[in-house]
Short mmCIF file of C-alpha atoms and ligand atoms in Angstrom, two decimals:
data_model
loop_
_atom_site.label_atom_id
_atom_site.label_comp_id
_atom_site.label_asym_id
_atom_site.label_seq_id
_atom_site.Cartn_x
_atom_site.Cartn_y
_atom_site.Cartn_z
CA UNK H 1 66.92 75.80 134.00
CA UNK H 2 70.10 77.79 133.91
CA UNK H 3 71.60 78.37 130.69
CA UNK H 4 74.72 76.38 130.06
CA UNK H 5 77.97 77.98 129.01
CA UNK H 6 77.83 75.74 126.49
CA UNK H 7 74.58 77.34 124.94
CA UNK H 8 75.89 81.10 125.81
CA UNK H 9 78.99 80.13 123.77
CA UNK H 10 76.83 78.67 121.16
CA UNK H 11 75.12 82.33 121.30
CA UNK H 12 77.89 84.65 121.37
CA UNK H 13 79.46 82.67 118.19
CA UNK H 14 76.38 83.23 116.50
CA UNK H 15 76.80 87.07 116.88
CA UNK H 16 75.27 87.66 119.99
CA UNK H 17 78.29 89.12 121.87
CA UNK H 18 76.85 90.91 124.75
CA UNK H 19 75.40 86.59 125.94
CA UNK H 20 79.58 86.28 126.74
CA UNK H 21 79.17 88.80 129.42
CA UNK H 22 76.54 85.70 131.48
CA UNK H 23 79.96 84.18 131.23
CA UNK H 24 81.95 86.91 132.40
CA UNK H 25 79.78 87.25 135.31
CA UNK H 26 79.44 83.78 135.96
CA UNK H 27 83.48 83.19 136.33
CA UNK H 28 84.99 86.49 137.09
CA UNK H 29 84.69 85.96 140.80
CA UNK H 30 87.05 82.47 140.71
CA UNK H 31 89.23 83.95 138.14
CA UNK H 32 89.85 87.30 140.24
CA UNK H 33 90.36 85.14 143.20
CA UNK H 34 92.82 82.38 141.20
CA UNK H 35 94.50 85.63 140.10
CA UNK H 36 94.85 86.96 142.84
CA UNK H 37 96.15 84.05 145.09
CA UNK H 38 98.62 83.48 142.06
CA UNK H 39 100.14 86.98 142.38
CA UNK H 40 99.21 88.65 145.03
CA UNK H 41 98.24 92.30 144.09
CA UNK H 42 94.36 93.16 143.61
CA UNK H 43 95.48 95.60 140.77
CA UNK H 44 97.37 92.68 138.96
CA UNK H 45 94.17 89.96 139.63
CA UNK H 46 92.23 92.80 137.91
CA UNK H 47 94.24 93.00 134.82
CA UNK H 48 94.31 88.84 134.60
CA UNK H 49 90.57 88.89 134.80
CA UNK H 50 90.50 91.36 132.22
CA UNK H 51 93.05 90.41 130.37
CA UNK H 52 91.83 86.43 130.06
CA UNK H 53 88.25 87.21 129.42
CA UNK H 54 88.89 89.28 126.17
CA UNK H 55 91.46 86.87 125.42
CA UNK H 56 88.21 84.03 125.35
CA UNK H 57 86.43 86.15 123.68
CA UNK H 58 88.90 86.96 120.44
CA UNK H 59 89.79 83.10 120.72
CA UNK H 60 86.21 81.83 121.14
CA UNK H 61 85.78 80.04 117.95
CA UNK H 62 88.92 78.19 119.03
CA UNK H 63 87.28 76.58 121.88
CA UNK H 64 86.91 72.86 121.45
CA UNK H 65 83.71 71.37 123.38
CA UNK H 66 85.90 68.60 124.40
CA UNK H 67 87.16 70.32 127.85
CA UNK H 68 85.22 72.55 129.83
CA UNK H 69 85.11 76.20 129.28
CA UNK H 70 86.04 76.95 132.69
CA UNK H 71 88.48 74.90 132.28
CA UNK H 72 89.85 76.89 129.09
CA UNK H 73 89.49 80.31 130.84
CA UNK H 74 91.31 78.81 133.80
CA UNK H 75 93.98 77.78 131.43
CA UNK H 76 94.08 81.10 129.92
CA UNK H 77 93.93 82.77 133.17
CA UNK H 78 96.84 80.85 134.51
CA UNK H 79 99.06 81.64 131.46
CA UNK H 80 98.12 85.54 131.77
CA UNK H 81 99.77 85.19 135.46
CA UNK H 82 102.51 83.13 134.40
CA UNK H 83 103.60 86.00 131.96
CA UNK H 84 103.43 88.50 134.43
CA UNK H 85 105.32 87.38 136.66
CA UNK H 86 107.72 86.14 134.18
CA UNK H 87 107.93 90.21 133.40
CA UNK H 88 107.93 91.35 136.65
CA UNK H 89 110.23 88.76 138.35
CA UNK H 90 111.35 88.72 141.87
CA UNK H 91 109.35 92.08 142.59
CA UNK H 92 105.87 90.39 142.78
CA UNK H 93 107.02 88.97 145.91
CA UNK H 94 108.18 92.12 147.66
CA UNK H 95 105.18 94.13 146.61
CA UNK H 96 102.51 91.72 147.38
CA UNK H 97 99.04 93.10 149.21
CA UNK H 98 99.42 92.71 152.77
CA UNK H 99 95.43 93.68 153.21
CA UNK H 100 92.65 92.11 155.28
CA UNK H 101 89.19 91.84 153.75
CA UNK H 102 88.06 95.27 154.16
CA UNK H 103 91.15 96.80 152.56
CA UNK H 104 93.65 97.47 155.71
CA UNK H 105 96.86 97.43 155.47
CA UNK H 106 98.75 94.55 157.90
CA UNK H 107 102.04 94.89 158.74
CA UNK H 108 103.69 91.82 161.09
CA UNK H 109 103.69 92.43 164.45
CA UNK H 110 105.66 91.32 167.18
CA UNK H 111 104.28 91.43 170.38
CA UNK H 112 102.83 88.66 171.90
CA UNK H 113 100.57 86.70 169.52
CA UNK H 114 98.71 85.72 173.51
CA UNK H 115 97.56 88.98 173.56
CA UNK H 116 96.17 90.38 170.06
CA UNK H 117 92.28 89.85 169.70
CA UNK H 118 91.34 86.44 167.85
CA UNK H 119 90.39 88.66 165.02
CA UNK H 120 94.34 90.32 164.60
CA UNK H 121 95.87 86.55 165.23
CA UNK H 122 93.62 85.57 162.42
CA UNK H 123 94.69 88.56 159.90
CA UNK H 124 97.78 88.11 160.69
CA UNK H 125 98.34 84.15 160.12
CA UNK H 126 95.96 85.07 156.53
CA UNK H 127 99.38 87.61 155.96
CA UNK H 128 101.60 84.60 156.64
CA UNK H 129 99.55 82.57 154.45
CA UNK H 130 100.11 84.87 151.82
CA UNK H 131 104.05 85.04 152.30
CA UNK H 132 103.83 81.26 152.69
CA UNK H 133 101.72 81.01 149.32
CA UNK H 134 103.89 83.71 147.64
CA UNK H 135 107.57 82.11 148.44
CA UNK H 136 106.46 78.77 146.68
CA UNK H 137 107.49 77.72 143.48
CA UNK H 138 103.99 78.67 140.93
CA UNK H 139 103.94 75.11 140.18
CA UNK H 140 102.80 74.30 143.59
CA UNK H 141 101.05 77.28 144.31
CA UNK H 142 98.68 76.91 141.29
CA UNK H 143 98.04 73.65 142.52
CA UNK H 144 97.18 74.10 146.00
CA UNK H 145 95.41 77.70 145.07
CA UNK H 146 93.32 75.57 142.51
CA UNK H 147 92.47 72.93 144.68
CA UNK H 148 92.42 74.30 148.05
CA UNK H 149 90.40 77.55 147.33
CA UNK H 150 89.09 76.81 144.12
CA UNK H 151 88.12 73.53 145.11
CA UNK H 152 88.78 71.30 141.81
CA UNK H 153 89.13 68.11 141.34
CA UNK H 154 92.18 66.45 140.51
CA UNK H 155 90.68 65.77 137.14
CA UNK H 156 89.81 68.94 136.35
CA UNK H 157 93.42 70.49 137.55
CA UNK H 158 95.11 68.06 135.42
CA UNK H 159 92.71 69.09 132.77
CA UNK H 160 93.53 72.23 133.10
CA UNK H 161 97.40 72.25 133.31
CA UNK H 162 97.38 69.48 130.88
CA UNK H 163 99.85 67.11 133.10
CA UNK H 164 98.56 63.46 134.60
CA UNK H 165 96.70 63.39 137.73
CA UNK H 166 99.74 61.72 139.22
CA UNK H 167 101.31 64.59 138.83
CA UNK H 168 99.14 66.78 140.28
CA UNK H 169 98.79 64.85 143.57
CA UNK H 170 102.48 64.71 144.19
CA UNK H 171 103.12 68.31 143.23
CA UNK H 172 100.38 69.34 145.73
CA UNK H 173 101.91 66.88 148.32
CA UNK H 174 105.23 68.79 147.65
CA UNK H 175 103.68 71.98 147.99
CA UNK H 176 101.64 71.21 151.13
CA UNK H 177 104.95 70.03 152.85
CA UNK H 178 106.57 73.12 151.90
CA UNK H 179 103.55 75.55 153.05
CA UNK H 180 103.87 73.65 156.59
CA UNK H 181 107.62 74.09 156.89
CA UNK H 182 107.13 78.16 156.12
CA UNK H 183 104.26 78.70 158.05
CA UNK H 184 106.05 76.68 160.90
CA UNK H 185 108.53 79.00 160.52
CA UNK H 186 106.92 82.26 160.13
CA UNK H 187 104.98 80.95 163.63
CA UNK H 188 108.32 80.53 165.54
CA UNK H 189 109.92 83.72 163.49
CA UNK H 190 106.64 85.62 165.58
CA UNK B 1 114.23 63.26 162.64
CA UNK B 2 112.60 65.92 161.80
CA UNK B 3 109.60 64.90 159.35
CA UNK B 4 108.80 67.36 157.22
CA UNK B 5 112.28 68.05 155.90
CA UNK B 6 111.62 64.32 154.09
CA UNK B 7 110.59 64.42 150.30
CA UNK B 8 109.28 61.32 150.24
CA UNK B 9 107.41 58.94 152.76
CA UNK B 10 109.06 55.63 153.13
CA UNK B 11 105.88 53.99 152.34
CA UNK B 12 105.63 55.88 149.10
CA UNK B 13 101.61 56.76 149.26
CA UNK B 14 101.87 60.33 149.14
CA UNK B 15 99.27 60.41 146.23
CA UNK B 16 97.04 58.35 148.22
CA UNK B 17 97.27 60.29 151.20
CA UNK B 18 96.31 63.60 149.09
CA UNK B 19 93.60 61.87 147.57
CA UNK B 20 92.36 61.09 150.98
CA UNK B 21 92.61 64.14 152.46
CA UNK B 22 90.79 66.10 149.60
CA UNK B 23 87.88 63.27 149.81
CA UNK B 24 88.55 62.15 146.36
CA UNK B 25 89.30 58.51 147.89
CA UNK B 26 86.72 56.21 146.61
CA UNK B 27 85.46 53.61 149.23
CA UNK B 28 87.68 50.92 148.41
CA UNK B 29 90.84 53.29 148.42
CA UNK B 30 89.37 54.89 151.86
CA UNK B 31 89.19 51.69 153.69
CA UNK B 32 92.60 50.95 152.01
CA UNK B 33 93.93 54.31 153.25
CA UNK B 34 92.84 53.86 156.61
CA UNK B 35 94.23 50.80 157.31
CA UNK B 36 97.28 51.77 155.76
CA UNK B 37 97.42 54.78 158.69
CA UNK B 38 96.85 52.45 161.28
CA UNK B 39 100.45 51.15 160.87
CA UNK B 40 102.06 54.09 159.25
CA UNK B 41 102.83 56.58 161.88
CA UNK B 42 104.61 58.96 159.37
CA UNK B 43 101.50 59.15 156.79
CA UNK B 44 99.28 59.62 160.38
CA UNK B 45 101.71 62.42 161.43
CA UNK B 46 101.49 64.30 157.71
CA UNK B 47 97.88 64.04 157.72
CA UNK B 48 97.53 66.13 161.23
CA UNK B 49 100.07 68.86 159.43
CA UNK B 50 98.34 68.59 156.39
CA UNK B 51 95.23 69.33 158.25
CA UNK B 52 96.53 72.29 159.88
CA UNK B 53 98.37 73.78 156.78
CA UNK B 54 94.30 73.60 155.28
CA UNK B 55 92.93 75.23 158.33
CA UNK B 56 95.81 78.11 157.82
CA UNK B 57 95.38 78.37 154.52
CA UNK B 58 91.87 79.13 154.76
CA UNK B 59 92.26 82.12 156.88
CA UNK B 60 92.75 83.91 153.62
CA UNK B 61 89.39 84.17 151.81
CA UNK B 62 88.76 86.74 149.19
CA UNK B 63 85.63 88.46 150.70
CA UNK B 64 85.02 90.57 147.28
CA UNK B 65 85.80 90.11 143.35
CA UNK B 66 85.48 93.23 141.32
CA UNK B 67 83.30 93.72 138.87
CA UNK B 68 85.14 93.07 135.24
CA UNK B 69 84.26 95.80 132.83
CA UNK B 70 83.75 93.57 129.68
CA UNK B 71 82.76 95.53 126.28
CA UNK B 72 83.19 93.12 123.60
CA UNK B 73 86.24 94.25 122.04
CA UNK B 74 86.72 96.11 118.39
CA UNK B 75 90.37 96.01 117.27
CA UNK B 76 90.85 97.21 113.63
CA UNK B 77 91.31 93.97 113.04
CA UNK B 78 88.41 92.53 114.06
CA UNK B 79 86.03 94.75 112.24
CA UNK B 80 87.93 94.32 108.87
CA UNK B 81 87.50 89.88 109.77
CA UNK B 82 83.87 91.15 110.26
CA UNK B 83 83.52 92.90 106.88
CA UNK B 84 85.21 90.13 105.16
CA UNK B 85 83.16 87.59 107.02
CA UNK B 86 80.00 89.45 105.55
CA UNK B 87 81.14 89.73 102.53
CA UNK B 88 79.57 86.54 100.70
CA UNK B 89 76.13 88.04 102.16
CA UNK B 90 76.33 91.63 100.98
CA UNK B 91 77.36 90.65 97.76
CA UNK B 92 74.77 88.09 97.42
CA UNK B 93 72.33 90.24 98.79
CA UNK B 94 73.54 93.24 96.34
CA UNK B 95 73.61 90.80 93.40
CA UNK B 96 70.82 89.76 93.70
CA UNK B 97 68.83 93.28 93.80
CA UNK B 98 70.42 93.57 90.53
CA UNK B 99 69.56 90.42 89.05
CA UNK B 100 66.14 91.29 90.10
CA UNK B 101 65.96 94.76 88.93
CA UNK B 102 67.04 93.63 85.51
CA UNK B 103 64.38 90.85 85.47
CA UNK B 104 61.97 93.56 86.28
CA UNK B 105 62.81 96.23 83.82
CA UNK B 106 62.60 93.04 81.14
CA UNK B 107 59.59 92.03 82.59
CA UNK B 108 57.96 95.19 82.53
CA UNK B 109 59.15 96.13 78.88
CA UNK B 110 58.84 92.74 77.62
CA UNK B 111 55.27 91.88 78.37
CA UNK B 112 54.00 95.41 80.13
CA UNK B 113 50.92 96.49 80.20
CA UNK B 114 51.57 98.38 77.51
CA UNK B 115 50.71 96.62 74.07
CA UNK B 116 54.07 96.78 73.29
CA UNK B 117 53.93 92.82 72.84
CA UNK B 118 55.52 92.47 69.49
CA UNK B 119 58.70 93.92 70.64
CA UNK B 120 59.28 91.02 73.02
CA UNK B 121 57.64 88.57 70.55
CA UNK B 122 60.59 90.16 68.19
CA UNK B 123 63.73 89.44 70.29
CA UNK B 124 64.70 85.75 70.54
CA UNK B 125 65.52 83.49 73.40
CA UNK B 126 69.17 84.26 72.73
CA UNK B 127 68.56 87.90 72.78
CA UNK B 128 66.61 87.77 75.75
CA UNK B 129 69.16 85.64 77.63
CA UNK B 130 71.96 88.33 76.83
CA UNK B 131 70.18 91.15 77.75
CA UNK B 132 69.49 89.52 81.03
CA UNK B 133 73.32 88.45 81.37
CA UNK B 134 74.47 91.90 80.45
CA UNK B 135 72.37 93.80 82.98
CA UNK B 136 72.90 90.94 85.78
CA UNK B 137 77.01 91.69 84.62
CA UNK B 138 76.43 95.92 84.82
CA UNK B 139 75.22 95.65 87.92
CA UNK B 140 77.54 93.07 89.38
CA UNK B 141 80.30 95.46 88.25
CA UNK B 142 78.40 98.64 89.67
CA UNK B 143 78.02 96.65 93.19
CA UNK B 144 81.39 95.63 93.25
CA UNK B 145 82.69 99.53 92.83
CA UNK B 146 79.94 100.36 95.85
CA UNK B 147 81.21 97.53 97.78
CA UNK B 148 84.58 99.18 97.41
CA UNK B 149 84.12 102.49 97.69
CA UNK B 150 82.21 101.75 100.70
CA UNK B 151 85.16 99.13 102.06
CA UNK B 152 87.08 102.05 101.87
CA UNK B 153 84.85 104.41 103.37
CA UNK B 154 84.65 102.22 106.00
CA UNK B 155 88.65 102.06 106.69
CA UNK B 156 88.81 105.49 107.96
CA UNK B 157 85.53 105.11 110.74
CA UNK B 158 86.33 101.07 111.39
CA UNK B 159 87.02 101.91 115.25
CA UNK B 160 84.04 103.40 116.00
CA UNK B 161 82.05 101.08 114.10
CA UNK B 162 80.14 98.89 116.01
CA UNK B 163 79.54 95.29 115.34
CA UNK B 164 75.49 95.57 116.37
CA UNK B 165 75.10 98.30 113.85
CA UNK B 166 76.63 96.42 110.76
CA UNK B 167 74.12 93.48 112.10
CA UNK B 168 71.37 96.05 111.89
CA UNK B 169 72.63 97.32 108.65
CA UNK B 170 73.09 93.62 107.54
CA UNK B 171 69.53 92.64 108.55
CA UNK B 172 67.68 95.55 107.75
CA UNK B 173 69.25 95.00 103.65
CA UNK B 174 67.85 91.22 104.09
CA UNK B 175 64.76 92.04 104.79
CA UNK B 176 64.42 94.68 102.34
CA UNK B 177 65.83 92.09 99.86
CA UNK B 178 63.23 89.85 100.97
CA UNK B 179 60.33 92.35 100.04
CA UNK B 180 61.51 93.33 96.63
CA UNK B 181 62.17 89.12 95.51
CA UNK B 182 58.64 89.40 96.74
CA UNK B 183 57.62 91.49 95.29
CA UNK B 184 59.38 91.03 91.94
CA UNK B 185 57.93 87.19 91.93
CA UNK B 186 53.87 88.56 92.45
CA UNK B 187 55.14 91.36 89.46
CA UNK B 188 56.51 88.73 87.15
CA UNK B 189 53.87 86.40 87.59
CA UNK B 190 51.00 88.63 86.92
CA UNK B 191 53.04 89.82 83.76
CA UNK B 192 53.31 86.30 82.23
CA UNK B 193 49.80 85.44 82.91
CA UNK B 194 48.82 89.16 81.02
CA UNK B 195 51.45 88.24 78.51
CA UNK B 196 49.83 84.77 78.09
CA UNK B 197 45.95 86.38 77.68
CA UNK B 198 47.14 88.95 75.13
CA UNK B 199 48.62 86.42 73.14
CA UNK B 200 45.84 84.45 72.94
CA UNK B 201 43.52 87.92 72.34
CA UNK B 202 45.83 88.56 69.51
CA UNK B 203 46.49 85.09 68.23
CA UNK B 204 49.99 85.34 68.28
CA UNK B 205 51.29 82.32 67.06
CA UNK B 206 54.45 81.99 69.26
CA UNK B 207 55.80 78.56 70.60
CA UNK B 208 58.64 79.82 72.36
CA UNK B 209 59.19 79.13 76.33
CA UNK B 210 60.61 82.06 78.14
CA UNK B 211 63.29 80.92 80.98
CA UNK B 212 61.08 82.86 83.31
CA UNK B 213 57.93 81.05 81.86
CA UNK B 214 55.21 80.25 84.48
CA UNK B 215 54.73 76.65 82.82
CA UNK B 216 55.53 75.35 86.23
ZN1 ZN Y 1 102.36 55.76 154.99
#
């Protein structure tokens, strides 16, 4: 049976640092990807992951059992990109990665979306996704990043954010409604 | 009227309509929901464009995560919490070496091999007690300065230190710690039950207990 983080927790507090690095490769690929859906920039996701993994390790012992741990490091992870952006301001949105899977570059086109190869319509809506995602208030766009890609529960978002479950339905309603009313109009804008 | 430009749907189940379209809905609330969209054409109508704001939004997928370089970190800080945090072990561990040592040397000079019985059976319990106290004091003292002096030394190389190395250090003093109580318990033992045959070759008359007696 897999060990649980639990038990690798249990381990590194007893001394045995190098067990946190099971955790650190058990959760850096959702906390790269929350990071980087939060702000945009691979270099910034980077620094998050970094960033919120040391800061669970020097806060370890401060862990209670009574939440989950990946719903800590979440926690922690969402803070890290809340005070960068704070710091950076309205820049994050001007510099964000307009890159496809493999690294390219995309730049919005405007010829004839009838035209472009499935594969270029599909880059380019994911680039419109990303402005959509980007131009939202971080309220929503934790919310929908957390639930649509990270695929929580509402439980475990309001766990995380520590707000009601009510809350986070309507604030991912809002968001949704606002996401359809940019990407409608990043569509027409093509 | 334009739909989406509404904050609200007039039949006020936004939450329910989220919670059905992430298929958190239990049964009861599904078959509720459903029948609800049969006569609500504006929760139908958000549904679809929720739908299709999903489908968009999972064009982008992160197709890599780096790899996050994680050395467990040594701040300053952290390696003086560390010292400090070993502290009650080293010093037991120390103290106790000397409390041992000094049970040894009394051991040894007090009812050694050598015939030099009738010093011990000259010194009283008192005596013996002090002496003990005194050297267990010394040597407290003396690891205290070490403790220091290495505390100090330790200040100007804390950075490089590494936290598996002081565990080493820690573990390897245990176990030597270990061996010598070990040792020192076979040692005193075999010198009280000498002690005890002499006496009785000599005819000492002595009545006295000794705290480290082997009555028990
Ligand atoms: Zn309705």
């Amino acid at each position: 049976m897999e060990i649980s983080d639990d038990q690798i927790i249990e381990r590194t507090l007893a001394g045995e640092t190098d067990a946190f690095s099971l955790l650190v490769r058990r959760w850096e690929r959702p906390i790269y990807g929350l990071s980087l859906r939060m702000l945009g920039r691979d270099e910034d996701a980077r620094d998050v992951c970094q960033e919120t993994f040391l800061a669970a390790f020097r806060n370890l012992r401060k862990f209670r059992g009574d939440a989950k741990f990946s719903s800590w490091l979440y926690r922690i992870a969402l803070n890290a990109c809340h005070s960068r952006m704070r710091k950076r301001g309205s820049v994050v949105e001007q510099s964000i990665d307009l890159e496809d899977d493999d690294g390219r570059k995309f730049e919005l086109a405007d010829s004839d979306a009838e035209l472009m190869p499935e594969r270029m319509q599909r880059d380019q809506l994911a680039v419109q996704v990303r402005k959509a995602l980007h131009a939202l208030p971080p309220e929503m766009r934790q919310v929908i990043v957390m639930k649509e890609y990270e695929e929580l529960t509402f439980a475990e978002i309001a766990e995380i954010l520590a707000i009601p479950v009510s809350t986070v339905k309507s604030r991912l309603y809002t968001g949704l409604q606002q996401m359809r009313v940019r990407l409608e109009k990043l569509r027409t804008a093509l | 009227m334009n739909s989406t430009n509404k904050n609200q749907l007039a039949c006020g189940r936004k939450e329910d309509l989220v919670t059905y379209l992430y298929g958190e809905a239990t049964a009861a609330e599904r078959v509720s929901f459903e029948r609800h969209l049969n006569e609500c054409d504006d929760c139908g109508a958000e549904l679809n464009a929720f739908g299709s704001v999903r489908d968009d939004l999972s064009t982008w997928q992160v197709g890599f995560a780096p790899r996050t370089e994680f050395v467990p970190p040594k701040t300053r800080l952290d390696v003086v919490r560390e010292l400090i945090g070993m502290f009650p072990v080293w010093a037991r561990g120390l103290a106790m070496t000397g409390v041992a040592a000094a049970v040894v040397l009394m051991a040894l000079s007090g009812f050694g091999t050598r015939p030099g019985i009738s010093n011990s059976a000259g010194l009283s319990e008192q005596q013996v007690q002090e002496i003990v106290s005194k050297a267990v004091a010394d040597e407290r003292a003396k690891i205290q300065q070490q403790y220091q002096a290495e505390l100090a030394s330790f200040k100007t190389q804390l950075v490089a230190e590494h936290q598996a190395q002081l565990q080493l250090v820690t573990a390897e003093h245990q176990a030597k710690l270990e061996t010598v109580k070990a040792g020192l318990r076979a040692e005193i033992k075999k010198a009280n039950q000498q002690n005890g045959s002499l006496r009785s070759f000599f005819a000492i008359e002595d009545d006295r207990s000794y705290p480290w007696g082997d009555s028990r």
